[in-house]
mmCIF file of C-alpha atoms in Angstrom:
data_model
loop_
_atom_site.group_PDB
_atom_site.id
_atom_site.type_symbol
_atom_site.label_atom_id
_atom_site.label_comp_id
_atom_site.label_asym_id
_atom_site.label_seq_id
_atom_site.Cartn_x
_atom_site.Cartn_y
_atom_site.Cartn_z
ATOM 1 C CA MET A 221 -4.530 35.365 50.340
ATOM 2 C CA ARG A 222 -3.962 38.558 48.354
ATOM 3 C CA LYS A 223 -0.857 40.637 48.463
ATOM 4 C CA GLY A 224 -1.445 44.096 49.840
ATOM 5 C CA LYS A 225 -0.646 47.190 47.834
ATOM 6 C CA ILE A 226 2.599 48.854 48.756
ATOM 7 C CA PRO A 227 2.931 52.617 48.797
ATOM 8 C CA ILE A 228 4.936 53.962 45.870
ATOM 9 C CA GLU A 229 7.659 55.911 47.589
ATOM 10 C CA ARG A 230 11.446 55.898 47.682
ATOM 11 C CA ILE A 231 12.975 52.890 49.441
ATOM 12 C CA ASP A 232 15.423 54.131 52.069
ATOM 13 C CA ASN A 233 17.425 50.918 52.524
ATOM 14 C CA THR A 234 20.091 50.834 49.782
ATOM 15 C CA ALA A 235 20.259 47.032 49.528
ATOM 16 C CA SER A 236 16.465 46.695 49.341
ATOM 17 C CA ARG A 237 16.309 49.477 46.755
ATOM 18 C CA GLN A 238 18.883 47.691 44.553
ATOM 19 C CA VAL A 239 17.048 44.364 44.788
ATOM 20 C CA THR A 240 13.739 46.048 43.934
ATOM 21 C CA PHE A 241 15.350 47.902 41.008
ATOM 22 C CA THR A 242 16.760 44.670 39.575
ATOM 23 C CA LYS A 243 13.478 42.769 39.880
ATOM 24 C CA ARG A 244 11.346 45.594 38.471
ATOM 25 C CA ARG A 245 13.791 46.241 35.610
ATOM 26 C CA LYS A 246 13.618 42.588 34.592
ATOM 27 C CA GLY A 247 9.806 42.693 34.830
ATOM 28 C CA LEU A 248 9.646 45.876 32.747
ATOM 29 C CA PHE A 249 11.828 44.365 30.021
ATOM 30 C CA LYS A 250 9.739 41.172 30.042
ATOM 31 C CA LYS A 251 6.540 43.202 29.574
ATOM 32 C CA ALA A 252 8.157 45.212 26.771
ATOM 33 C CA LYS A 253 9.125 41.990 24.988
ATOM 34 C CA GLU A 254 5.617 40.563 25.413
ATOM 35 C CA LEU A 255 4.071 43.777 24.058
ATOM 36 C CA SER A 256 6.390 43.646 21.055
ATOM 37 C CA ILE A 257 5.512 40.034 20.274
ATOM 38 C CA LEU A 258 1.774 40.085 21.011
ATOM 39 C CA CYS A 259 0.968 43.370 19.269
ATOM 40 C CA ASP A 260 3.634 43.237 16.535
ATOM 41 C CA VAL A 261 5.000 46.647 17.520
ATOM 42 C CA GLU A 262 8.467 48.093 17.930
ATOM 43 C CA VAL A 263 9.397 48.782 21.545
ATOM 44 C CA GLY A 264 12.415 50.436 23.097
ATOM 45 C CA VAL A 265 13.106 50.892 26.808
ATOM 46 C CA ILE A 266 16.126 52.688 28.253
ATOM 47 C CA VAL A 267 16.812 52.715 31.998
ATOM 48 C CA PHE A 268 19.658 54.412 33.872
ATOM 49 C CA SER A 269 20.503 53.270 37.389
ATOM 50 C CA THR A 270 21.555 55.609 40.180
ATOM 51 C CA SER A 271 25.155 54.683 39.340
ATOM 52 C CA ASP A 272 24.528 55.872 35.745
ATOM 53 C CA LYS A 273 24.666 52.343 34.332
ATOM 54 C CA LEU A 274 22.631 51.935 31.139
ATOM 55 C CA TYR A 275 20.146 49.090 30.689
ATOM 56 C CA GLU A 276 18.223 48.699 27.460
ATOM 57 C CA PHE A 277 15.670 46.560 25.692
ATOM 58 C CA ALA A 278 14.820 47.011 22.066
ATOM 59 C CA SER A 279 12.820 45.052 19.546
ATOM 60 C CA SER A 280 14.453 44.449 16.178
ATOM 61 C CA ARG A 281 14.193 47.799 14.348
ATOM 62 C CA VAL A 282 14.555 49.926 17.451
ATOM 63 C CA LYS A 283 18.027 48.451 18.125
ATOM 64 C CA VAL A 284 19.346 50.380 15.129
ATOM 65 C CA LEU A 285 18.063 53.666 16.554
ATOM 66 C CA ILE A 286 19.493 53.063 20.010
ATOM 67 C CA HIS A 287 22.971 52.269 18.742
ATOM 68 C CA MET A 288 23.255 55.307 16.463
#
């Protein structure tokens, strides 16, 4: 059985939105790491939550740029 496509629109329920944000952020960072390793490229991802909390992923050389 296939999963159906969900519409890409704002999630109204705050708790559901936070859970979705956490899961998708982790997935995004995992994909960024895989891209960095598989293609031997430098990757940097910066995400700000609605509460202005900073989340970041950076491959080796990009870390220097982020922390400047």
